[in-house]
Amino acid sequence: MLAVGLLAGLSVLSLLTYGYLSWDSLGLGPGETEATRSGLGEGPGVGDPGSQPHIVFILADDQGFRDVGYHGSEIRTPTLDRLAAEGVKLENYYVQPMCTPSRSQFITGKYQIHTGLQHSIIRPTQPNCLPLDNVTLPQKLKEVGYSTHMVGKWHLGFYRRECMPTQRGFDTFFGSLLGSGDYYTHFKCDSPGICGYDLYENDNAAWDHDNGIYSTQMYTQKVQQILASHNPRKPIFLYIAYQAVHSPLQAPGKYFEHYRSINNINRRRYAAMLACLDEAINNVTLALKKYGYYENSIIIYSSDNGGQPMAGGSNWPLRGSKGTYWEGGIRAVGFVHSPLLKNKGSVCKELVHITDWFPTLLTLAEGQIDEDIQLDGYDIWETISEGRRSPRVDILHNIDPIYTKAKNGSWAAGYGIWNTAIQSAIRVNHWKLLTGNPGYSDWVPPQAFSNAGPNRWHNERVSWSAGKTVWLFNITADPYERVDLSAKYPDVVKQLLRRLSQFNKTAVPVRYPPKDPRSNPKLNGGVWGPWFKEEEKKKKSDKSKGANKQKKNKNKKKAN
């Protein structure tokens, strides 16, 4: 216990002394070869800060908090380091712990409890998708003249055609519908015998584009084609959701060159995948410059959740991993790069959440936020660009009422305010509260990746006293969640539990239906895709109406 206390003291002291600025010295300085601009980009209006900006949102998949050069990683990310150093680094930036939740919150500006997607992810065989009554960011951008394009991973459901990206606001879509798949063949097996192809162009399987190209490179080529064919005088929204660095761990051979010294095979593959991703983002940036978009563009980079150590990702020195509500699962790599920023080369330590991009980008695009939408995000552009205080003071990380309940949780443990068996997490100012079962809680230092296989002997663990279902941390002073303060500050615990209870009163029912056997790709030409047909729905409703009429007639005869 004494050792743990000393570690906690050292972590707090080092943070207060150096903060996160010590990582900045690892970033590369400015300096880049300018690509030649085409004649298209030199006309009047391009680069004018008063015009609608081009918006490029790049979402990496499963990138760990440490897995970027400027956070001290051994993996080289010169492009990310340079773009972040010349822009604004977001060092108090939060996402959700898994794929679907982060993507749904980005595209709607709403917490999971307000879309019904508060449990887990959307599975390939589930008749589920982002509810159709939710207005999306691309839909709002189209209203104000934007051309909207998505390239990459959707993972917001597809069981009905109305759920597809092209029906949710995107003019074009090229990518995958599922959460993962082979980077070369684009096949995915959800379970034995339930396998199918998952590469789409708009609403159809993209068999013609299946040339065995690694998905990171293929998606980048598609982005380059979109930029080359669009008129830069007209605003464009590009949502690039790369598959990397999510498992399966695959990368072209040349990217292993600098990482053969990494013994851990998963970490080595992960490093090669990240190196390829970094190069891809450089190529996207060069294309923005070449075709005349860059001077009037806003580039946002974000990971969708924390890294998965068993799959090569590192969140050190944060606690926990993907799928958990510890900081390692929800605190993300993020930055904004744009010639339109006022405070370039700065670090933003204000509270920012992935829901904030909806109102921020829509406001920048000169769009209107409807009053009846009831967003959970805030416009944080002045916070990022000018260094002002964030309008955000809290984040509901989530309330998941159907996640496995903590055995010892109770209303009594929650002071009669909250049932601590329920998995939940909330941040209010400096304080963070967790209840229920927050998930895998180890700290996984870099030494854990030193051997050929995963070695948990290097991990740091804390054995909590039996029956613990409430944790409280001061994240500003203790970002690594080493010192639980729930017993010391019961009044703070009660305040945060009340806030949780208030949020819970606004929650909609959870959408998590059982799998539908009609989803099997074998019934759909070997392709993962929409299987729920409106005609079937009409036939069923017609049958039920007919059956009801027959029953009424029988009842009338009996009465007579």
C-alpha positions as CSV (number, residue, x, y, z in Angstrom):
1,M,0.0,0.0,0.0
2,L,2.9,2.3,0.8
3,A,4.3,1.7,-2.7
4,V,1.0,2.5,-4.3
5,G,0.8,5.7,-2.3
6,L,4.3,6.8,-3.3
7,L,3.5,6.1,-7.0
8,A,0.3,8.2,-6.7
9,G,2.2,11.0,-5.2
10,L,4.9,10.9,-7.9
11,S,2.3,10.9,-10.7
12,V,0.5,13.9,-9.2
13,L,3.8,15.7,-8.6
14,S,5.0,15.0,-12.2
15,L,1.8,16.2,-13.7
16,L,1.7,19.4,-11.7
17,T,5.3,20.1,-12.4
18,Y,5.4,19.3,-16.1
19,G,1.9,18.8,-17.3
20,Y,1.5,17.4,-20.7
21,L,3.8,20.0,-22.2
22,S,6.7,17.7,-21.7
23,W,5.3,15.5,-24.6
24,D,5.3,18.5,-27.0
25,S,9.1,18.5,-27.1
26,L,8.9,15.1,-28.9
27,G,6.8,16.6,-31.7
28,L,8.5,17.4,-35.0
29,G,8.8,21.1,-35.8
30,P,7.3,22.7,-38.9
31,G,8.7,22.2,-42.3
32,E,7.1,20.5,-45.2
33,T,7.4,20.3,-49.0
34,E,4.5,22.3,-50.4
35,A,2.7,20.5,-53.2
36,T,1.9,22.4,-56.4
37,R,-1.5,23.9,-56.4
38,S,-3.7,23.4,-59.4
39,G,-5.3,26.4,-61.1
40,L,-8.6,25.5,-59.5
41,G,-7.4,26.6,-56.1
42,E,-6.1,30.0,-57.0
43,G,-9.4,31.6,-57.9
44,P,-11.1,34.2,-55.6
45,G,-12.9,32.9,-52.5
46,V,-10.6,30.0,-51.9
47,G,-8.8,30.4,-48.5
48,D,-11.1,33.3,-47.6
49,P,-11.8,32.8,-43.8
50,G,-15.3,34.4,-44.3
51,S,-16.4,31.6,-46.7
52,Q,-17.7,28.1,-45.6
53,P,-14.6,26.0,-44.7
54,H,-13.9,22.6,-46.1
55,I,-14.2,20.1,-43.3
56,V,-12.1,16.9,-43.1
57,F,-12.8,14.6,-40.1
58,I,-10.3,11.8,-39.8
59,L,-11.2,9.0,-37.4
60,A,-8.6,6.3,-36.5
61,D,-9.8,3.0,-35.1
62,D,-8.5,1.7,-31.7
63,Q,-5.4,4.0,-31.6
64,G,-4.0,4.0,-28.1
65,F,-3.4,7.2,-26.2
66,R,0.3,6.7,-26.1
67,D,0.5,5.6,-29.8
68,V,1.5,8.9,-31.3
69,G,5.0,10.3,-31.4
70,Y,4.2,13.4,-29.4
71,H,2.9,11.2,-26.5
72,G,6.3,9.5,-26.3
73,S,5.6,6.4,-28.5
74,E,8.4,4.3,-30.0
75,I,6.2,4.2,-33.1
76,R,7.1,7.0,-35.6
77,T,4.2,9.2,-36.6
78,P,5.9,12.2,-38.3
79,T,2.8,13.4,-40.1
80,L,0.6,13.3,-37.0
81,D,3.3,15.0,-35.0
82,R,3.8,17.8,-37.5
83,L,0.1,18.5,-38.1
84,A,-0.6,18.5,-34.3
85,A,2.4,20.7,-33.6
86,E,1.3,23.3,-36.2
87,G,-2.3,23.1,-35.0
88,V,-4.0,22.7,-31.6
89,K,-3.4,19.5,-29.6
90,L,-6.5,18.4,-27.6
91,E,-5.1,17.1,-24.3
92,N,-8.4,16.8,-22.4
93,Y,-10.3,15.1,-25.2
94,Y,-12.8,12.3,-24.7
95,V,-14.6,9.8,-26.8
96,Q,-16.5,6.6,-26.0
97,P,-14.9,3.3,-25.2
98,M,-16.1,1.4,-28.4
99,C,-16.7,1.9,-32.1
100,T,-20.5,2.4,-32.5
101,P,-21.0,4.7,-29.5
102,S,-18.2,7.1,-30.6
103,R,-19.4,7.2,-34.2
104,S,-23.1,7.7,-33.2
105,Q,-22.2,10.6,-30.9
106,F,-20.0,12.3,-33.5
107,I,-22.7,12.1,-36.2
108,T,-25.6,13.2,-34.0
109,G,-24.1,15.3,-31.3
110,K,-26.0,13.3,-28.7
111,Y,-25.1,11.0,-25.8
112,Q,-25.9,7.3,-26.2
113,I,-28.7,7.5,-23.7
114,H,-30.5,9.8,-26.1
115,T,-30.2,7.5,-29.2
116,G,-30.9,4.1,-27.5
117,L,-27.4,2.9,-28.4
118,Q,-26.0,2.9,-24.8
119,H,-25.2,-0.9,-24.8
120,S,-22.2,-2.4,-26.6
121,I,-22.0,-2.0,-30.4
122,I,-24.3,-2.8,-33.3
123,R,-23.6,-6.4,-34.3
124,P,-23.7,-7.5,-38.0
125,T,-26.7,-9.8,-37.4
126,Q,-28.8,-7.4,-35.4
127,P,-31.8,-5.6,-36.9
128,N,-30.5,-2.3,-35.5
129,C,-29.1,1.0,-36.7
130,L,-28.8,4.6,-35.7
131,P,-32.4,5.5,-35.2
132,L,-33.9,7.1,-38.3
133,D,-35.4,10.0,-36.4
134,N,-32.0,11.4,-35.5
135,V,-30.7,14.2,-37.7
136,T,-27.1,13.7,-38.7
137,L,-24.3,16.1,-39.3
138,P,-24.0,15.5,-43.0
139,Q,-27.7,16.0,-43.4
140,K,-27.4,19.4,-41.8
141,L,-24.3,20.3,-43.9
142,K,-26.1,19.4,-47.1
143,E,-28.8,21.9,-46.2
144,V,-26.2,24.7,-46.4
145,G,-24.7,23.7,-49.6
146,Y,-22.0,21.2,-48.7
147,S,-21.0,18.2,-50.8
148,T,-20.8,15.3,-48.3
149,H,-18.6,12.2,-48.7
150,M,-17.8,9.3,-46.5
151,V,-14.8,6.9,-46.9
152,G,-14.2,4.0,-44.6
153,K,-15.9,2.3,-41.7
154,W,-19.6,3.0,-41.1
155,H,-20.6,0.7,-38.1
156,L,-23.9,2.4,-37.5
157,G,-26.2,-0.4,-38.8
158,F,-27.5,-1.4,-42.2
159,Y,-30.3,-3.9,-41.7
160,R,-32.7,-1.6,-43.7
161,R,-31.7,0.4,-46.8
162,E,-32.8,3.6,-44.9
163,C,-29.9,3.0,-42.5
164,M,-27.2,3.1,-45.1
165,P,-24.7,6.1,-45.2
166,T,-26.2,7.4,-48.5
167,Q,-29.6,7.6,-46.8
168,R,-28.2,9.4,-43.7
169,G,-26.8,12.5,-45.4
170,F,-23.8,11.4,-47.5
171,D,-23.7,12.0,-51.2
172,T,-21.3,9.2,-51.7
173,F,-20.0,6.3,-49.6
174,F,-17.1,4.0,-50.2
175,G,-16.1,1.6,-47.4
176,S,-17.3,-1.1,-45.0
177,L,-20.5,-1.4,-43.1
178,L,-19.3,-3.7,-40.3
179,G,-16.9,-3.1,-37.4
180,S,-14.0,-5.1,-38.7
181,G,-12.8,-7.4,-41.5
182,D,-9.8,-8.5,-43.6
183,Y,-7.8,-5.5,-44.8
184,Y,-7.2,-7.1,-48.2
185,T,-10.1,-9.4,-49.0
186,H,-12.8,-7.4,-47.1
187,F,-14.5,-10.6,-45.9
188,K,-15.8,-10.9,-42.4
189,C,-17.1,-13.9,-40.4
190,D,-19.4,-13.0,-37.5
191,S,-19.6,-16.6,-36.4
192,P,-18.8,-20.0,-38.0
193,G,-20.7,-20.2,-41.3
194,I,-21.9,-16.6,-41.1
195,C,-19.5,-14.9,-43.4
196,G,-19.7,-12.4,-46.2
197,Y,-18.1,-9.7,-48.3
198,D,-18.1,-6.1,-46.9
199,L,-16.9,-3.4,-49.3
200,Y,-19.4,-1.0,-50.6
201,E,-19.6,1.8,-53.1
202,N,-22.8,3.8,-52.3
203,D,-25.5,1.2,-51.9
204,N,-23.9,-1.8,-53.8
205,A,-21.1,-4.2,-53.2
206,A,-17.9,-2.8,-54.7
207,W,-16.7,-6.0,-56.4
208,D,-15.1,-3.9,-59.2
209,H,-12.9,-2.2,-56.7
210,D,-11.6,-5.4,-55.0
211,N,-8.1,-5.5,-56.3
212,G,-6.5,-6.8,-53.1
213,I,-5.3,-3.3,-52.1
214,Y,-4.7,-2.8,-48.4
215,S,-7.7,-0.8,-47.1
216,T,-5.8,2.1,-45.6
217,Q,-4.2,2.8,-49.0
218,M,-7.4,2.0,-50.9
219,Y,-9.4,4.5,-48.8
220,T,-6.7,7.2,-49.3
221,Q,-6.8,6.7,-53.1
222,K,-10.6,7.2,-53.0
223,V,-10.2,10.4,-51.0
224,Q,-7.7,11.7,-53.6
225,Q,-10.2,10.9,-56.4
226,I,-13.0,12.8,-54.6
227,L,-10.8,15.9,-54.0
228,A,-9.5,15.8,-57.6
229,S,-13.0,15.8,-59.1
230,H,-14.7,18.3,-56.8
231,N,-14.7,22.1,-57.3
232,P,-12.8,23.6,-54.3
233,R,-14.9,26.8,-54.6
234,K,-17.8,24.7,-53.2
235,P,-17.6,23.5,-49.6
236,I,-17.0,19.8,-49.0
237,F,-17.3,17.6,-45.9
238,L,-15.1,14.6,-46.0
239,Y,-15.5,11.9,-43.2
240,I,-12.6,9.5,-43.4
241,A,-13.0,6.7,-41.0
242,Y,-10.0,4.5,-41.4
243,Q,-10.1,0.8,-40.5
244,A,-6.6,1.0,-39.0
245,V,-5.4,0.2,-36.5
246,H,-8.2,-2.2,-35.5
247,S,-7.6,-5.9,-35.6
248,P,-7.0,-8.1,-37.6
249,L,-3.4,-7.0,-37.4
250,Q,-2.3,-6.7,-41.0
251,A,0.1,-4.4,-42.9
252,P,2.1,-4.3,-46.1
253,G,5.6,-5.7,-45.6
254,K,7.5,-2.5,-46.2
255,Y,6.1,-0.8,-43.1
256,F,7.7,-3.4,-40.8
257,E,11.2,-2.1,-41.8
258,H,11.7,0.1,-38.7
259,Y,10.0,-2.2,-36.2
260,R,11.7,-5.6,-36.5
261,S,13.4,-5.0,-33.1
262,I,9.9,-5.2,-31.4
263,N,9.7,-8.7,-30.2
264,N,6.0,-8.7,-29.4
265,I,4.4,-9.7,-32.7
266,N,1.2,-7.9,-32.0
267,R,3.0,-4.7,-31.1
268,R,5.2,-5.0,-34.2
269,R,2.2,-5.5,-36.6
270,Y,0.4,-2.7,-34.9
271,A,3.4,-0.4,-35.3
272,A,3.5,-1.2,-39.1
273,M,-0.2,-0.5,-39.4
274,L,0.1,2.9,-37.7
275,A,3.1,3.8,-39.8
276,C,1.0,3.1,-42.9
277,L,-1.8,5.2,-41.5
278,D,0.5,8.1,-40.8
279,E,1.7,8.0,-44.4
280,A,-1.9,7.9,-45.6
281,I,-2.8,11.1,-43.7
282,N,0.2,12.8,-45.2
283,N,-1.1,11.9,-48.7
284,V,-4.5,13.3,-47.8
285,T,-2.9,16.5,-46.6
286,L,-0.9,16.8,-49.8
287,A,-4.0,16.2,-51.9
288,L,-5.8,19.0,-50.0
289,K,-3.0,21.3,-51.0
290,K,-2.6,20.1,-54.5
291,Y,-6.2,20.6,-55.4
292,G,-6.7,24.0,-53.7
293,Y,-8.6,23.1,-50.5
294,Y,-6.0,23.5,-47.8
295,E,-6.0,27.2,-47.1
296,N,-9.8,27.1,-46.3
297,S,-9.9,23.7,-44.6
298,I,-10.3,22.4,-41.1
299,I,-8.7,19.0,-40.4
300,I,-9.8,17.2,-37.3
301,Y,-8.0,14.0,-36.2
302,S,-9.4,11.7,-33.5
303,S,-9.2,8.1,-32.3
304,D,-12.6,6.4,-31.7
305,N,-11.6,4.9,-28.4
306,G,-8.6,3.7,-26.4
307,G,-6.1,1.0,-27.6
308,Q,-6.4,-2.7,-26.9
309,P,-3.1,-4.0,-25.3
310,M,-3.8,-7.6,-26.4
311,A,-4.0,-6.3,-30.0
312,G,-0.8,-4.2,-29.8
313,G,-2.2,-0.9,-28.5
314,S,-0.8,1.2,-25.6
315,N,-2.6,3.7,-23.4
316,W,0.3,4.2,-21.0
317,P,0.3,5.9,-18.5
318,L,-3.4,5.9,-18.5
319,R,-5.4,3.1,-16.8
320,G,-7.5,0.5,-18.6
321,S,-8.2,-0.1,-22.2
322,K,-10.7,-0.1,-25.0
323,G,-14.2,-1.2,-23.8
324,T,-13.7,0.3,-20.3
325,Y,-14.6,3.6,-18.7
326,W,-11.2,4.1,-17.2
327,E,-9.2,6.9,-18.8
328,G,-7.4,4.4,-21.1
329,G,-10.7,3.5,-22.8
330,I,-12.1,7.0,-23.3
331,R,-9.3,9.6,-23.3
332,A,-8.2,9.9,-27.0
333,V,-5.5,11.2,-29.3
334,G,-7.0,14.3,-30.9
335,F,-6.0,17.6,-32.6
336,V,-7.2,20.2,-35.0
337,H,-5.0,21.5,-37.9
338,S,-6.1,24.5,-39.9
339,P,-4.8,27.7,-41.5
340,L,-8.0,29.2,-40.0
341,L,-6.9,28.7,-36.4
342,K,-5.9,31.8,-34.4
343,N,-3.7,30.1,-31.8
344,K,-1.6,27.7,-33.9
345,G,1.0,25.6,-32.2
346,S,-0.9,25.5,-28.9
347,V,-2.2,22.9,-26.5
348,C,-5.9,22.9,-25.4
349,K,-6.4,21.4,-21.9
350,E,-10.1,22.4,-21.8
351,L,-12.7,19.7,-21.6
352,V,-13.8,18.5,-25.1
353,H,-16.0,15.6,-26.1
354,I,-16.8,13.9,-29.4
355,T,-20.4,15.2,-29.3
356,D,-19.0,18.7,-29.6
357,W,-18.0,18.3,-33.2
358,F,-21.7,18.4,-34.4
359,P,-22.5,22.0,-33.2
360,T,-19.0,23.2,-33.7
361,L,-18.7,22.2,-37.3
362,L,-22.3,23.1,-38.2
363,T,-21.8,26.6,-36.8
364,L,-18.5,27.0,-38.8
365,A,-20.4,25.9,-41.9
366,E,-23.0,28.7,-41.3
367,G,-25.7,26.1,-40.6
368,Q,-28.7,26.3,-38.2
369,I,-29.0,24.2,-35.1
370,D,-32.7,23.3,-34.7
371,E,-34.0,23.9,-31.2
372,D,-35.9,20.6,-31.1
373,I,-32.8,18.6,-31.7
374,Q,-31.6,18.9,-28.1
375,L,-27.9,18.3,-28.6
376,D,-25.5,17.2,-25.9
377,G,-22.5,18.8,-27.6
378,Y,-21.2,22.4,-27.4
379,D,-19.7,24.8,-29.9
380,I,-16.0,24.7,-28.8
381,W,-14.4,26.5,-31.8
382,E,-13.4,29.5,-29.8
383,T,-12.0,27.2,-27.1
384,I,-9.8,25.5,-29.6
385,S,-8.9,28.4,-31.9
386,E,-8.6,31.2,-29.4
387,G,-7.8,29.4,-26.2
388,R,-11.0,30.5,-24.4
389,R,-12.7,28.5,-21.6
390,S,-14.7,25.5,-22.7
391,P,-18.5,25.9,-22.3
392,R,-18.5,22.2,-21.3
393,V,-18.3,21.4,-17.5
394,D,-19.4,17.8,-17.5
395,I,-19.5,14.7,-19.7
396,L,-21.8,11.8,-19.3
397,H,-19.5,8.9,-20.3
398,N,-22.5,6.6,-20.2
399,I,-25.2,4.8,-18.3
400,D,-25.6,1.2,-19.5
401,P,-28.6,-0.4,-17.7
402,I,-28.2,-3.9,-19.3
403,Y,-24.5,-4.4,-18.9
404,T,-23.6,-7.2,-16.4
405,K,-24.5,-5.8,-13.0
406,A,-21.9,-5.5,-10.2
407,K,-22.7,-8.3,-7.7
408,N,-22.3,-6.1,-4.6
409,G,-23.9,-3.0,-6.1
410,S,-26.9,-1.6,-4.3
411,W,-29.0,1.5,-3.7
412,A,-27.6,1.7,-0.2
413,A,-24.0,1.9,-1.6
414,G,-25.4,4.8,-3.7
415,Y,-26.8,6.6,-0.7
416,G,-30.3,5.9,-1.9
417,I,-29.7,8.1,-5.0
418,W,-28.3,5.5,-7.4
419,N,-28.1,1.8,-7.8
420,T,-24.3,1.2,-7.9
421,A,-24.8,-2.2,-9.6
422,I,-25.4,-0.3,-12.8
423,Q,-22.4,0.5,-15.0
424,S,-22.0,4.2,-15.4
425,A,-19.4,6.9,-15.5
426,I,-19.6,10.7,-15.3
427,R,-17.2,13.6,-15.3
428,V,-18.0,17.0,-13.6
429,N,-15.3,19.6,-13.7
430,H,-12.2,17.9,-12.1
431,W,-14.2,15.0,-10.7
432,K,-14.9,11.6,-12.3
433,L,-17.2,9.0,-10.8
434,L,-17.6,5.4,-11.8
435,T,-20.2,2.8,-10.6
436,G,-20.9,-0.8,-11.3
437,N,-18.3,-2.8,-13.3
438,P,-16.0,-0.3,-15.1
439,G,-14.1,-3.0,-16.9
440,Y,-10.4,-4.2,-17.2
441,S,-8.5,-1.9,-14.8
442,D,-4.8,-2.6,-15.2
443,W,-2.1,-0.2,-16.1
444,V,-0.1,-1.7,-19.0
445,P,3.4,-0.1,-19.2
446,P,5.7,-0.3,-22.3
447,Q,7.6,-3.2,-20.7
448,A,4.6,-5.4,-21.1
449,F,5.3,-5.5,-24.9
450,S,9.0,-6.5,-24.4
451,N,8.4,-10.2,-24.8
452,A,7.2,-12.4,-27.7
453,G,3.8,-12.8,-26.2
454,P,1.6,-10.7,-23.9
455,N,3.1,-10.6,-20.4
456,R,0.8,-9.5,-17.6
457,W,3.5,-9.8,-15.0
458,H,4.6,-6.3,-16.0
459,N,1.1,-4.9,-15.5
460,E,0.2,-2.9,-12.4
461,R,-3.0,-4.0,-10.6
462,V,-4.8,-2.8,-7.6
463,S,-6.9,-5.3,-5.7
464,W,-9.9,-3.4,-4.5
465,S,-11.6,-4.3,-1.2
466,A,-14.4,-6.8,-1.7
467,G,-17.8,-5.3,-2.8
468,K,-16.5,-2.0,-4.2
469,T,-18.9,-0.5,-6.7
470,V,-18.1,3.3,-6.5
471,W,-14.9,5.1,-7.4
472,L,-14.1,8.8,-7.3
473,F,-11.0,10.5,-8.9
474,N,-9.7,14.0,-9.3
475,I,-8.7,13.6,-12.9
476,T,-6.9,17.0,-13.1
477,A,-4.5,16.1,-10.3
478,D,-4.6,12.3,-10.8
479,P,-5.1,11.6,-14.5
480,Y,-3.8,8.0,-14.1
481,E,-6.6,7.1,-11.6
482,R,-4.4,5.8,-8.9
483,V,-6.0,7.4,-5.8
484,D,-9.6,6.6,-5.2
485,L,-11.2,9.4,-3.2
486,S,-14.8,8.1,-2.8
487,A,-14.4,7.4,1.0
488,K,-12.7,10.8,1.6
489,Y,-15.3,12.9,-0.2
490,P,-18.8,11.4,0.2
491,D,-20.5,14.7,-0.5
492,V,-18.9,14.9,-3.9
493,V,-19.9,11.3,-4.6
494,K,-23.5,12.2,-3.7
495,Q,-23.5,15.3,-6.0
496,L,-22.2,13.2,-9.0
497,L,-24.7,10.5,-8.2
498,R,-27.5,13.1,-8.3
499,R,-26.2,14.3,-11.7
500,L,-26.3,10.7,-13.0
501,S,-29.8,10.3,-11.8
502,Q,-30.8,13.6,-13.6
503,F,-29.3,12.3,-16.8
504,N,-31.0,8.9,-16.4
505,K,-34.4,10.6,-16.4
506,T,-33.8,11.7,-20.0
507,A,-32.7,8.3,-21.3
508,V,-34.6,6.5,-24.0
509,P,-35.0,2.7,-24.0
510,V,-32.0,0.6,-25.0
511,R,-32.0,-0.7,-28.6
512,Y,-30.3,-4.1,-28.6
513,P,-32.4,-6.6,-30.5
514,P,-31.5,-10.4,-30.8
515,K,-29.9,-11.5,-34.0
516,D,-32.0,-12.0,-37.1
517,P,-31.3,-15.2,-39.2
518,R,-32.2,-13.4,-42.3
519,S,-29.0,-11.3,-41.9
520,N,-26.9,-14.3,-43.1
521,P,-24.9,-13.1,-46.2
522,K,-25.6,-16.5,-47.9
523,L,-29.2,-15.2,-48.3
524,N,-27.9,-12.0,-49.8
525,G,-25.5,-13.1,-52.6
526,G,-22.6,-13.6,-50.2
527,V,-22.6,-9.9,-49.2
528,W,-23.3,-8.2,-45.8
529,G,-26.1,-5.8,-46.5
530,P,-29.7,-4.7,-45.9
531,W,-32.0,-7.7,-45.4
532,F,-35.1,-6.2,-43.9
533,K,-37.5,-5.4,-46.8
534,E,-40.4,-3.0,-46.6
535,E,-42.4,-5.3,-48.8
536,E,-42.1,-8.1,-46.1
537,K,-43.2,-5.6,-43.5
538,K,-46.3,-4.6,-45.6
539,K,-47.2,-8.3,-46.3
540,K,-47.0,-9.0,-42.5
541,S,-49.1,-6.1,-41.7
542,D,-51.6,-7.0,-44.4
543,K,-51.8,-10.6,-43.1
544,S,-52.4,-9.4,-39.6
545,K,-55.1,-7.0,-40.8
546,G,-56.7,-9.9,-42.7
547,A,-56.5,-12.2,-39.7
548,N,-58.1,-9.5,-37.5
549,K,-61.0,-9.1,-40.0
550,Q,-61.6,-12.8,-40.0
551,K,-61.7,-12.8,-36.2
552,K,-64.2,-10.0,-36.2
553,N,-66.4,-11.8,-38.7
554,K,-66.3,-15.0,-36.6
555,N,-67.2,-13.0,-33.5
556,K,-70.1,-11.4,-35.2
557,K,-71.5,-14.8,-36.3
558,K,-71.1,-16.2,-32.8
559,A,-73.0,-13.1,-31.5
560,N,-75.8,-13.6,-34.0
